Amino acid sequence: MPTTFPLDPRDPESAIAAAAKRCSNWGRWGADDVLGTLNFLTDDMRARAAALVRRGAAFPLAQSFDMNGPQRGWRRRTNPVHTMLDTGTDAERGTQGFPHGIGGADDVIFMPLQASTQWDGLGHIFDHGQAWNGRRAGDVVTSDGDLVTGIQTATGRISGRGVLLDVGRVLGVDGELPDGFAITAEHLAATIAAQGPTSTVGRGDLLLVRTGRLARARRDGWGEYAGGDSPGLSFTTADWLHSTEVAAVATDTWGFEVRPNEFENAFQPLHQVAIPHIGLFIGEMWDLDALAADCAADGVHEFFLSAEPLPVTGAVGAPVVPIAVK
Amino acid sequence: MPTTFPLDPRDPESAIAAAAKRCSNWGRWGADDVLGTLNFLTDDMRARAAALVRRGAAFPLAQSFDMNGPQRGWRRRTNPVHTMLDTGTDAERGTQGFPHGIGGADDVIFMPLQASTQWDGLGHIFDHGQAWNGRRAGDVVTSDGDLVTGIQTATGRISGRGVLLDVGRVLGVDGELPDGFAITAEHLAATIAAQGPTSTVGRGDLLLVRTGRLARARRDGWGEYAGGDSPGLSFTTADWLHSTEVAAVATDTWGFEVRPNEFENAFQPLHQVAIPHIGLFIGEMWDLDALAADCAADGVHEFFLSAEPLPVTGAVGAPVVPIAVK
Amino acid sequence: MPTTFPLDPRDPESAIAAAAKRCSNWGRWGADDVLGTLNFLTDDMRARAAALVRRGAAFPLAQSFDMNGPQRGWRRRTNPVHTMLDTGTDAERGTQGFPHGIGGADDVIFMPLQASTQWDGLGHIFDHGQAWNGRRAGDVVTSDGDLVTGIQTATGRISGRGVLLDVGRVLGVDGELPDGFAITAEHLAATIAAQGPTSTVGRGDLLLVRTGRLARARRDGWGEYAGGDSPGLSFTTADWLHSTEVAAVATDTWGFEVRPNEFENAFQPLHQVAIPHIGLFIGEMWDLDALAADCAADGVHEFFLSAEPLPVTGAVGAPVVPIAVK
Amino acid sequence: MPTTFPLDPRDPESAIAAAAKRCSNWGRWGADDVLGTLNFLTDDMRARAAALVRRGAAFPLAQSFDMNGPQRGWRRRTNPVHTMLDTGTDAERGTQGFPHGIGGADDVIFMPLQASTQWDGLGHIFDHGQAWNGRRAGDVVTSDGDLVTGIQTATGRISGRGVLLDVGRVLGVDGELPDGFAITAEHLAATIAAQGPTSTVGRGDLLLVRTGRLARARRDGWGEYAGGDSPGLSFTTADWLHSTEVAAVATDTWGFEVRPNEFENAFQPLHQVAIPHIGLFIGEMWDLDALAADCAADGVHEFFLSAEPLPVTGAVGAPVVPIAVK
């Protein structure tokens, strides 16, 4: 299938600038806006989404948070390190000093906020020193964190209608797209057509795009899952993402967009349009496989989805425990 | 009002042993069970809970995660420390070395898993060296974490009917109970009666009990919020919690139960019955104030509640971002 | 005693600018220099310092690193949090899975690098956006750390002749100066005179100034030790520190200089001259009491001192375990 | 060369038990002892060691502490993660809010205490549930850390005569021993003989054994440096280490002893004798190359060595910044 418009692989700068101009939502929700595309998701939509629940089956979409994750240290992103402050062994041994036989266990974690299943916040990516809504990057995110669009401002806003586009299952082999497969608007349309009427995507939806990349990592080992080659959204989907007015979009990959990226000497060019210009919330490393199997089985690809980010004050991204209910 | 049965404040051991015997759920769901009272919450109940949604109004019930929290270092529980791996200032300054003008910000967190709004897992508390379902504490929680009932086993199981008992509003002054106020089964019944028919509590429900303690801390400063005096559930509610067969219960306090505890020289005796014997999931430091105001305004105290714990493998407790939808 | 020159307490800017101009060492050791005053300390001096050792008595000058430290969370500086990865309890219980009866314990730490006894690196303080030797602050210290003067460049350079000026003992009451006491060059000279010929201070020396502030904290509790009122060096000692050509200077206080600072609305003005302009290494929170008692007893105030900073790559400060040998 | 006595590679248990019996120092310094072999190092020895200093040349022996280290996550041992609390970029940008143009940078670290150059404390290794001096492991090291022999008890005791045995240079090829090379007492004796009279090893010495393994890692990349194959001390050196009465011993390898270990299905058997039974302090991952080159050049293999562990309260191991002065 053709991509939406031709890309010159040698000129990411121009392509990004043009897409940013076409897709910009700056000022759309006022100068003080911190929510971007989450503005599309209204209470009415949330109420209709809840009405999609039939069986009450719940599908958690988070990967686990532990040392067995995909991180390999790039830019100091380690896997989560979980240690105990108190243990059952100590309690049983009687070393804790509590009265009347009570014992306890407690624990602590050290982790990059984007170590596992996560939302990118609006302060995560900048374009030429500019953040969402035209702010200067240095006015938004300092060493004190994101002073304006910290992820906690989004908490309470990301529950609504989820819709799964299982591109891996519709267009892949054995449910998986190959690494380097750039998912275009045409591929998304074909998936919607194949899946049927519960798959329509529109304003305020929380879109989940499954590539099968996590299924491959689960089978073959993490390998280059974090930062290596992967299927993902084509740069050319920026316009589609903008025009559909989805509230957020998440995938089962490390980096959301196709890797290698579609330009020579480029790094995550779709992020550069989607986050600072569209104001789009992007989810990464979601585990969509069990949900996808259920959707394939019953033919229903829409559901109530709650995916509220951990409200770490000033964070530019956050762990999330998405739950889909059908 | 009288408490359910008389307590001898000098003998917590006997009271705990007796309550543990009366309320034990050991073996109820098989020898391998890791879910405890979450077994009460079925898909059918979850579907009926989703049908409670009318307006689509969402109420996030998590406190923020930052250095301005209530922790004071007890047993090495600090407030969360959030630091940046990359900043907007750097991106704007051009120090990051990325191509085509893209810049990024990333971050990391160090925090006790029970630093802010959280679930206690079933491996959090032991009774005389025994954990939930009769396991030896040292067989469950070592320095490697909770090898059996790690909080990740609960993720995906805690979305259902939430019901708020606003004891602070019904029985307190200006919506707040005083420190040391022990909420008994009679107080809970009175609150249900006062709030009306949407407040019934039964099998599989996710019960929220508001005391007003967080409202007081919000107004007056944290002070002794973490570990100091507080209203909370009476030890005598163990039987009520057991017989109502709620799936979980959460409060707006640090420690769930009344403090000072009702025995001399005691420490959290209700935990010692509720977690290892009832297998009950306990939520602490939830922010119920906005939800409570809405419930008071429309008279509806039931809602869809999703409160899935962050699936940190082997954790004995976990941050949670509960979201109530009415 | 009069201070060296009059200060206008309402005009820190001018005083700092003038002192910076008088005391600047920019360019003194070339444009690429990263060592500042450590350049004064030569191998010959180190050899002579080793020759000061007589008895072989060793005095460790580090405070402990633990949760019982002075930090109170200012700018996210917590006390060190130490947790175990494995324990003896587990080893004894047999849960570790090692062969032939071997068991192990391991641990991990999370700490601000200036949580306890430490050196300030040359990237710790800036004057109007300029770092040591005239570099722009943003060219030196980004989110990736100190790319130029990282503390690891100093490791291996800070062993030499130590000399203790026990101002607390000479000029204080019961060995302690009161909070707010500004130690001037005259006070230092008086202390040298009182202590005798082993107390001369000159080029390449590692100067230790004892105020007694830590002794007070040890007796009365940390209180405001971190960031509150304290005796310390007067702003007016900048010229003395510059002209004596000491290699480094450390004190038993949190902040090295007197607090409250000697200007209205000021924050650590001596740092602003000493670090970026003099290129001086400053040590803080050193425990000088046992050493001071020994010096008072035998009248010898000079010794071999090794105080090498932990070489954390890119750090702007670092823990140190200073050891004085007499 | 023959090893000191024959080993049955199928029976580590018996060999360890026999060596432990032959080499035990339990009770040698009283029931309350926490220092083990550090008792051998007296003030007199320290004074004589200082007299070894001739030129004043200082050799820091610590590897750097950063993400480029050898750790690969085994038992949650990560490389150190260093993050900034404040930066020069922010200071230059003017976002910090300090008066009179002062700006600052601060930082924080998360690291396993044995991530880089380190001492093993006496609570690091147990033999059949017993710790140094015959204590029960669970009485010594709980989740609260090492309550008895915490590494802080050793701080101030590890400065004295260092002696380098450069086995790699004497017996290896191009200064390096191959992986799996088990250094025996005969190899050590041959090295002493080859190096000459400054290399004698005796009571209270701080012994450094260079294998060349770090030089190989520096040239070829970390690879399996952490936990993989390596030259190192033979299990059979336990008796030599015991009888020489050295105060401590350190190497340039991850694990001190030869790997693969000399028994089938074994894990660090020499540790199991050396730490709990001899009470020996073991240093690992020391960078001996520059010092070794100097010793080879001038033929002097003894020096003053200060290697005081970071006094993390209750730690079972600690970072150290050893400094050798010749």
PDB file of N, CA and C in Angstrom, chain C residues 13 46 56 65-66 75-77 85-86 88-89 92 100-107 109 111 113 124 126 128 136 138 141 267 272 306 311 313 315-316 323, chain D residues 13 46 56 65-66 75-77 85-86 88-89 92 100-107 109 111 113 124 126 128 136 138 141 267 272 306 311 313 315-316 323:
ATOM      1  N   GLU C  13      25.678  41.293  46.020  1.00  0.00           N
ATOM      2  CA  GLU C  13      26.136  41.233  44.623  1.00  0.00           C
ATOM      3  C   GLU C  13      27.481  41.924  44.445  1.00  0.00           C
ATOM      4  N   ARG C  46      53.260  15.768  49.668  1.00  0.00           N
ATOM      5  CA  ARG C  46      52.631  14.541  50.171  1.00  0.00           C
ATOM      6  C   ARG C  46      53.661  13.672  50.897  1.00  0.00           C
ATOM      7  N   GLY C  56      51.211   6.350  64.345  1.00  0.00           N
ATOM      8  CA  GLY C  56      50.366   5.500  63.511  1.00  0.00           C
ATOM      9  C   GLY C  56      48.915   5.495  63.939  1.00  0.00           C
ATOM     10  N   PHE C  65      26.744   6.948  57.394  1.00  0.00           N
ATOM     11  CA  PHE C  65      25.812   7.115  56.279  1.00  0.00           C
ATOM     12  C   PHE C  65      24.589   6.254  56.570  1.00  0.00           C
ATOM     13  N   ASP C  66      23.520   6.872  57.037  1.00  0.00           N
ATOM     14  CA  ASP C  66      22.316   6.120  57.362  1.00  0.00           C
ATOM     15  C   ASP C  66      21.127   7.057  57.535  1.00  0.00           C
ATOM     16  N   ARG C  75      15.583  20.422  48.880  1.00  0.00           N
ATOM     17  CA  ARG C  75      16.022  20.148  47.507  1.00  0.00           C
ATOM     18  C   ARG C  75      16.211  18.649  47.273  1.00  0.00           C
ATOM     19  N   ARG C  76      15.339  17.867  47.836  1.00  0.00           N
ATOM     20  CA  ARG C  76      15.331  16.398  47.693  1.00  0.00           C
ATOM     21  C   ARG C  76      16.568  15.726  48.277  1.00  0.00           C
ATOM     22  N   ARG C  77      17.274  16.405  49.167  1.00  0.00           N
ATOM     23  CA  ARG C  77      18.375  15.738  49.864  1.00  0.00           C
ATOM     24  C   ARG C  77      17.815  14.946  51.036  1.00  0.00           C
ATOM     25  N   LEU C  85      19.764  -6.789  49.723  1.00  0.00           N
ATOM     26  CA  LEU C  85      19.399  -7.648  48.598  1.00  0.00           C
ATOM     27  C   LEU C  85      19.334  -9.111  49.043  1.00  0.00           C
ATOM     28  N   ASP C  86      20.054  -9.431  50.083  1.00  0.00           N
ATOM     29  CA  ASP C  86      20.075 -10.779  50.671  1.00  0.00           C
ATOM     30  C   ASP C  86      20.438 -10.599  52.130  1.00  0.00           C
ATOM     31  N   GLY C  88      21.290 -12.523  56.225  1.00  0.00           N
ATOM     32  CA  GLY C  88      21.685 -13.680  57.007  1.00  0.00           C
ATOM     33  C   GLY C  88      20.499 -14.496  57.458  1.00  0.00           C
ATOM     34  N   THR C  89      19.393 -13.820  57.711  1.00  0.00           N
ATOM     35  CA  THR C  89      18.179 -14.548  58.078  1.00  0.00           C
ATOM     36  C   THR C  89      17.793 -15.516  56.972  1.00  0.00           C
ATOM     37  N   GLU C  92      20.412 -18.376  56.816  1.00  0.00           N
ATOM     38  CA  GLU C  92      20.190 -19.347  57.883  1.00  0.00           C
ATOM     39  C   GLU C  92      18.947 -20.189  57.618  1.00  0.00           C
ATOM     40  N   HIS C 100      26.702 -26.278  48.825  1.00  0.00           N
ATOM     41  CA  HIS C 100      27.642 -26.573  49.925  1.00  0.00           C
ATOM     42  C   HIS C 100      27.555 -25.648  51.128  1.00  0.00           C
ATOM     43  N   GLY C 101      26.347 -25.170  51.429  1.00  0.00           N
ATOM     44  CA  GLY C 101      26.149 -24.450  52.680  1.00  0.00           C
ATOM     45  C   GLY C 101      26.621 -23.010  52.690  1.00  0.00           C
ATOM     46  N   ILE C 102      27.051 -22.482  51.546  1.00  0.00           N
ATOM     47  CA  ILE C 102      27.437 -21.072  51.528  1.00  0.00           C
ATOM     48  C   ILE C 102      26.186 -20.207  51.505  1.00  0.00           C
ATOM     49  N   GLY C 103      26.238 -19.117  52.228  1.00  0.00           N
ATOM     50  CA  GLY C 103      25.144 -18.156  52.220  1.00  0.00           C
ATOM     51  C   GLY C 103      25.729 -16.771  52.064  1.00  0.00           C
ATOM     52  N   GLY C 104      24.903 -15.820  51.645  1.00  0.00           N
ATOM     53  CA  GLY C 104      25.460 -14.498  51.405  1.00  0.00           C
ATOM     54  C   GLY C 104      24.495 -13.393  51.766  1.00  0.00           C
ATOM     55  N   ALA C 105      25.044 -12.222  51.935  1.00  0.00           N
ATOM     56  CA  ALA C 105      24.240 -11.022  52.133  1.00  0.00           C
ATOM     57  C   ALA C 105      24.807  -9.941  51.232  1.00  0.00           C
ATOM     58  N   ASP C 106      23.922  -9.145  50.690  1.00  0.00           N
ATOM     59  CA  ASP C 106      24.296  -8.089  49.766  1.00  0.00           C
ATOM     60  C   ASP C 106      23.423  -6.889  50.050  1.00  0.00           C
ATOM     61  N   ASP C 107      23.848  -5.727  49.579  1.00  0.00           N
ATOM     62  CA  ASP C 107      23.030  -4.562  49.886  1.00  0.00           C
ATOM     63  C   ASP C 107      23.174  -3.473  48.842  1.00  0.00           C
ATOM     64  N   ILE C 109      22.339   1.001  48.126  1.00  0.00           N
ATOM     65  CA  ILE C 109      22.097   2.279  48.793  1.00  0.00           C
ATOM     66  C   ILE C 109      21.528   3.285  47.809  1.00  0.00           C
ATOM     67  N   MET C 111      21.291   7.435  47.877  1.00  0.00           N
ATOM     68  CA  MET C 111      21.651   8.601  48.689  1.00  0.00           C
ATOM     69  C   MET C 111      22.062   9.786  47.830  1.00  0.00           C
ATOM     70  N   LEU C 113      24.579  12.563  47.029  1.00  0.00           N
ATOM     71  CA  LEU C 113      26.028  12.463  47.204  1.00  0.00           C
ATOM     72  C   LEU C 113      26.535  13.414  48.270  1.00  0.00           C
ATOM     73  N   HIS C 124      29.866  22.168  41.619  1.00  0.00           N
ATOM     74  CA  HIS C 124      28.745  22.253  42.571  1.00  0.00           C
ATOM     75  C   HIS C 124      28.122  23.649  42.606  1.00  0.00           C
ATOM     76  N   PHE C 126      27.937  27.791  40.942  1.00  0.00           N
ATOM     77  CA  PHE C 126      28.162  28.689  39.808  1.00  0.00           C
ATOM     78  C   PHE C 126      27.956  30.137  40.243  1.00  0.00           C
ATOM     79  N   HIS C 128      26.611  33.520  38.512  1.00  0.00           N
ATOM     80  CA  HIS C 128      25.976  34.095  37.335  1.00  0.00           C
ATOM     81  C   HIS C 128      26.178  33.219  36.099  1.00  0.00           C
ATOM     82  N   ARG C 136      31.037  28.165  30.922  1.00  0.00           N
ATOM     83  CA  ARG C 136      29.601  28.348  31.103  1.00  0.00           C
ATOM     84  C   ARG C 136      29.037  27.135  31.861  1.00  0.00           C
ATOM     85  N   GLY C 138      26.276  25.632  31.796  1.00  0.00           N
ATOM     86  CA  GLY C 138      25.580  24.650  30.961  1.00  0.00           C
ATOM     87  C   GLY C 138      26.508  23.853  30.061  1.00  0.00           C
ATOM     88  N   VAL C 141      27.801  21.203  33.558  1.00  0.00           N
ATOM     89  CA  VAL C 141      26.931  20.285  34.292  1.00  0.00           C
ATOM     90  C   VAL C 141      25.530  20.247  33.677  1.00  0.00           C
ATOM     91  N   PHE C 267      22.439  33.669  50.073  1.00  0.00           N
ATOM     92  CA  PHE C 267      22.549  32.227  50.204  1.00  0.00           C
ATOM     93  C   PHE C 267      23.969  31.796  49.859  1.00  0.00           C
ATOM     94  N   GLN C 272      30.074  31.056  46.505  1.00  0.00           N
ATOM     95  CA  GLN C 272      30.001  31.649  45.154  1.00  0.00           C
ATOM     96  C   GLN C 272      31.349  32.219  44.719  1.00  0.00           C
ATOM     97  N   SER C 306      44.417  11.620  54.294  1.00  0.00           N
ATOM     98  CA  SER C 306      43.983  11.108  52.993  1.00  0.00           C
ATOM     99  C   SER C 306      42.477  11.247  52.936  1.00  0.00           C
ATOM    100  N   PRO C 311      34.901   8.108  43.396  1.00  0.00           N
ATOM    101  CA  PRO C 311      34.938   8.583  42.003  1.00  0.00           C
ATOM    102  C   PRO C 311      33.676   8.264  41.215  1.00  0.00           C
ATOM    103  N   THR C 313      31.493   9.020  38.452  1.00  0.00           N
ATOM    104  CA  THR C 313      31.743   9.744  37.210  1.00  0.00           C
ATOM    105  C   THR C 313      30.725  10.869  37.015  1.00  0.00           C
ATOM    106  N   ALA C 315      30.063  13.343  38.997  1.00  0.00           N
ATOM    107  CA  ALA C 315      29.422  13.870  40.205  1.00  0.00           C
ATOM    108  C   ALA C 315      29.919  15.281  40.512  1.00  0.00           C
ATOM    109  N   VAL C 316      29.058  16.080  41.110  1.00  0.00           N
ATOM    110  CA  VAL C 316      29.428  17.438  41.525  1.00  0.00           C
ATOM    111  C   VAL C 316      29.765  17.495  43.016  1.00  0.00           C
ATOM    112  N   ILE C 323      40.804  10.121  56.428  1.00  0.00           N
ATOM    113  CA  ILE C 323      41.521   9.458  57.508  1.00  0.00           C
ATOM    114  C   ILE C 323      42.762  10.289  57.825  1.00  0.00           C
TER     115      ILE C 323
ATOM    116  N   GLU D  13      32.035 -29.823  50.151  1.00  0.00           N
ATOM    117  CA  GLU D  13      31.604 -29.754  51.551  1.00  0.00           C
ATOM    118  C   GLU D  13      32.716 -30.176  52.497  1.00  0.00           C
ATOM    119  N   ARG D  46      51.232   0.750  61.202  1.00  0.00           N
ATOM    120  CA  ARG D  46      50.767   1.868  60.376  1.00  0.00           C
ATOM    121  C   ARG D  46      51.840   2.954  60.309  1.00  0.00           C
ATOM    122  N   GLY D  56      56.112  10.485  47.419  1.00  0.00           N
ATOM    123  CA  GLY D  56      54.801  11.099  47.580  1.00  0.00           C
ATOM    124  C   GLY D  56      53.869  10.855  46.404  1.00  0.00           C
ATOM    125  N   PHE D  65      32.704   4.734  39.307  1.00  0.00           N
ATOM    126  CA  PHE D  65      31.361   4.322  39.707  1.00  0.00           C
ATOM    127  C   PHE D  65      30.371   4.937  38.721  1.00  0.00           C
ATOM    128  N   ASP D  66      29.921   4.145  37.757  1.00  0.00           N
ATOM    129  CA  ASP D  66      28.985   4.676  36.762  1.00  0.00           C
ATOM    130  C   ASP D  66      28.313   3.536  36.002  1.00  0.00           C
ATOM    131  N   ARG D  75      21.534 -11.149  40.780  1.00  0.00           N
ATOM    132  CA  ARG D  75      21.046 -10.878  42.135  1.00  0.00           C
ATOM    133  C   ARG D  75      20.785  -9.395  42.347  1.00  0.00           C
ATOM    134  N   ARG D  76      20.258  -8.760  41.355  1.00  0.00           N
ATOM    135  CA  ARG D  76      19.886  -7.327  41.365  1.00  0.00           C
ATOM    136  C   ARG D  76      21.087  -6.396  41.548  1.00  0.00           C
ATOM    137  N   ARG D  77      22.281  -6.872  41.267  1.00  0.00           N
ATOM    138  CA  ARG D  77      23.424  -5.962  41.282  1.00  0.00           C
ATOM    139  C   ARG D  77      23.489  -5.228  39.947  1.00  0.00           C
ATOM    140  N   LEU D  85      20.089  16.342  40.798  1.00  0.00           N
ATOM    141  CA  LEU D  85      18.993  17.048  41.467  1.00  0.00           C
ATOM    142  C   LEU D  85      18.903  18.498  40.974  1.00  0.00           C
ATOM    143  N   ASP D  86      20.003  19.025  40.506  1.00  0.00           N
ATOM    144  CA  ASP D  86      20.094  20.382  39.961  1.00  0.00           C
ATOM    145  C   ASP D  86      21.250  20.382  38.975  1.00  0.00           C
ATOM    146  N   GLY D  88      23.885  22.684  35.991  1.00  0.00           N
ATOM    147  CA  GLY D  88      24.431  23.931  35.486  1.00  0.00           C
ATOM    148  C   GLY D  88      23.574  24.535  34.388  1.00  0.00           C
ATOM    149  N   THR D  89      22.960  23.664  33.602  1.00  0.00           N
ATOM    150  CA  THR D  89      22.050  24.162  32.570  1.00  0.00           C
ATOM    151  C   THR D  89      20.923  24.959  33.207  1.00  0.00           C
ATOM    152  N   GLU D  92      22.362  28.257  34.644  1.00  0.00           N
ATOM    153  CA  GLU D  92      22.609  29.241  33.578  1.00  0.00           C
ATOM    154  C   GLU D  92      21.295  29.806  33.046  1.00  0.00           C
ATOM    155  N   HIS D 100      21.355  36.729  44.281  1.00  0.00           N
ATOM    156  CA  HIS D 100      22.664  37.273  43.899  1.00  0.00           C
ATOM    157  C   HIS D 100      23.466  36.411  42.924  1.00  0.00           C
ATOM    158  N   GLY D 101      22.761  35.728  42.010  1.00  0.00           N
ATOM    159  CA  GLY D 101      23.467  35.065  40.913  1.00  0.00           C
ATOM    160  C   GLY D 101      24.114  33.750  41.263  1.00  0.00           C
ATOM    161  N   ILE D 102      23.896  33.253  42.477  1.00  0.00           N
ATOM    162  CA  ILE D 102      24.467  31.945  42.788  1.00  0.00           C
ATOM    163  C   ILE D 102      23.629  30.852  42.144  1.00  0.00           C
ATOM    164  N   GLY D 103      24.280  29.833  41.667  1.00  0.00           N
ATOM    165  CA  GLY D 103      23.594  28.674  41.116  1.00  0.00           C
ATOM    166  C   GLY D 103      24.248  27.426  41.654  1.00  0.00           C
ATOM    167  N   GLY D 104      23.538  26.322  41.584  1.00  0.00           N
ATOM    168  CA  GLY D 104      24.105  25.109  42.168  1.00  0.00           C
ATOM    169  C   GLY D 104      23.751  23.862  41.386  1.00  0.00           C
ATOM    170  N   ALA D 105      24.508  22.829  41.629  1.00  0.00           N
ATOM    171  CA  ALA D 105      24.206  21.508  41.091  1.00  0.00           C
ATOM    172  C   ALA D 105      24.364  20.503  42.222  1.00  0.00           C
ATOM    173  N   ASP D 106      23.517  19.510  42.208  1.00  0.00           N
ATOM    174  CA  ASP D 106      23.490  18.490  43.253  1.00  0.00           C
ATOM    175  C   ASP D 106      23.187  17.161  42.593  1.00  0.00           C
ATOM    176  N   ASP D 107      23.477  16.091  43.288  1.00  0.00           N
ATOM    177  CA  ASP D 107      23.225  14.807  42.655  1.00  0.00           C
ATOM    178  C   ASP D 107      22.964  13.706  43.668  1.00  0.00           C
ATOM    179  N   ILE D 109      22.741   9.117  44.036  1.00  0.00           N
ATOM    180  CA  ILE D 109      23.183   7.859  43.437  1.00  0.00           C
ATOM    181  C   ILE D 109      22.364   6.711  43.990  1.00  0.00           C
ATOM    182  N   MET D 111      23.004   2.604  44.058  1.00  0.00           N
ATOM    183  CA  MET D 111      23.987   1.581  43.664  1.00  0.00           C
ATOM    184  C   MET D 111      24.051   0.449  44.679  1.00  0.00           C
ATOM    185  N   LEU D 113      26.179  -1.822  46.926  1.00  0.00           N
ATOM    186  CA  LEU D 113      27.408  -1.433  47.602  1.00  0.00           C
ATOM    187  C   LEU D 113      28.609  -2.203  47.085  1.00  0.00           C
ATOM    188  N   HIS D 124      29.185 -10.523  54.952  1.00  0.00           N
ATOM    189  CA  HIS D 124      28.843 -10.781  53.545  1.00  0.00           C
ATOM    190  C   HIS D 124      28.636 -12.265  53.242  1.00  0.00           C
ATOM    191  N   PHE D 126      28.334 -16.454  54.758  1.00  0.00           N
ATOM    192  CA  PHE D 126      28.059 -17.352  55.874  1.00  0.00           C
ATOM    193  C   PHE D 126      28.417 -18.794  55.497  1.00  0.00           C
ATOM    194  N   HIS D 128      27.022 -22.477  56.367  1.00  0.00           N
ATOM    195  CA  HIS D 128      25.962 -23.250  57.012  1.00  0.00           C
ATOM    196  C   HIS D 128      25.246 -22.423  58.085  1.00  0.00           C
ATOM    197  N   ARG D 136      25.211 -16.820  64.754  1.00  0.00           N
ATOM    198  CA  ARG D 136      24.186 -17.269  63.813  1.00  0.00           C
ATOM    199  C   ARG D 136      23.922 -16.146  62.798  1.00  0.00           C
ATOM    200  N   GLY D 138      21.392 -15.211  61.208  1.00  0.00           N
ATOM    201  CA  GLY D 138      20.177 -14.429  61.420  1.00  0.00           C
ATOM    202  C   GLY D 138      20.244 -13.528  62.634  1.00  0.00           C
ATOM    203  N   VAL D 141      22.765 -10.476  60.347  1.00  0.00           N
ATOM    204  CA  VAL D 141      22.307  -9.695  59.190  1.00  0.00           C
ATOM    205  C   VAL D 141      20.839  -9.964  58.906  1.00  0.00           C
ATOM    206  N   PHE D 267      30.258 -22.727  44.512  1.00  0.00           N
ATOM    207  CA  PHE D 267      30.158 -21.281  44.381  1.00  0.00           C
ATOM    208  C   PHE D 267      31.018 -20.623  45.446  1.00  0.00           C
ATOM    209  N   GLN D 272      33.847 -18.902  51.614  1.00  0.00           N
ATOM    210  CA  GLN D 272      33.143 -19.581  52.707  1.00  0.00           C
ATOM    211  C   GLN D 272      34.080 -19.905  53.873  1.00  0.00           C
ATOM    212  N   SER D 306      45.987   3.405  52.149  1.00  0.00           N
ATOM    213  CA  SER D 306      44.799   3.744  52.935  1.00  0.00           C
ATOM    214  C   SER D 306      43.582   3.302  52.148  1.00  0.00           C
ATOM    215  N   PRO D 311      31.509   4.324  55.486  1.00  0.00           N
ATOM    216  CA  PRO D 311      30.842   3.777  56.680  1.00  0.00           C
ATOM    217  C   PRO D 311      29.314   3.801  56.597  1.00  0.00           C
ATOM    218  N   THR D 313      26.134   2.466  57.666  1.00  0.00           N
ATOM    219  CA  THR D 313      25.768   1.728  58.869  1.00  0.00           C
ATOM    220  C   THR D 313      25.062   0.423  58.526  1.00  0.00           C
ATOM    221  N   ALA D 315      26.144  -2.020  56.654  1.00  0.00           N
ATOM    222  CA  ALA D 315      26.421  -2.590  55.336  1.00  0.00           C
ATOM    223  C   ALA D 315      27.263  -3.852  55.462  1.00  0.00           C
ATOM    224  N   VAL D 316      27.064  -4.771  54.524  1.00  0.00           N
ATOM    225  CA  VAL D 316      27.861  -6.002  54.487  1.00  0.00           C
ATOM    226  C   VAL D 316      28.986  -5.907  53.458  1.00  0.00           C
ATOM    227  N   ILE D 323      44.017   4.291  48.257  1.00  0.00           N
ATOM    228  CA  ILE D 323      45.077   5.147  47.732  1.00  0.00           C
ATOM    229  C   ILE D 323      46.413   4.591  48.231  1.00  0.00           C
TER     230      ILE D 323
END
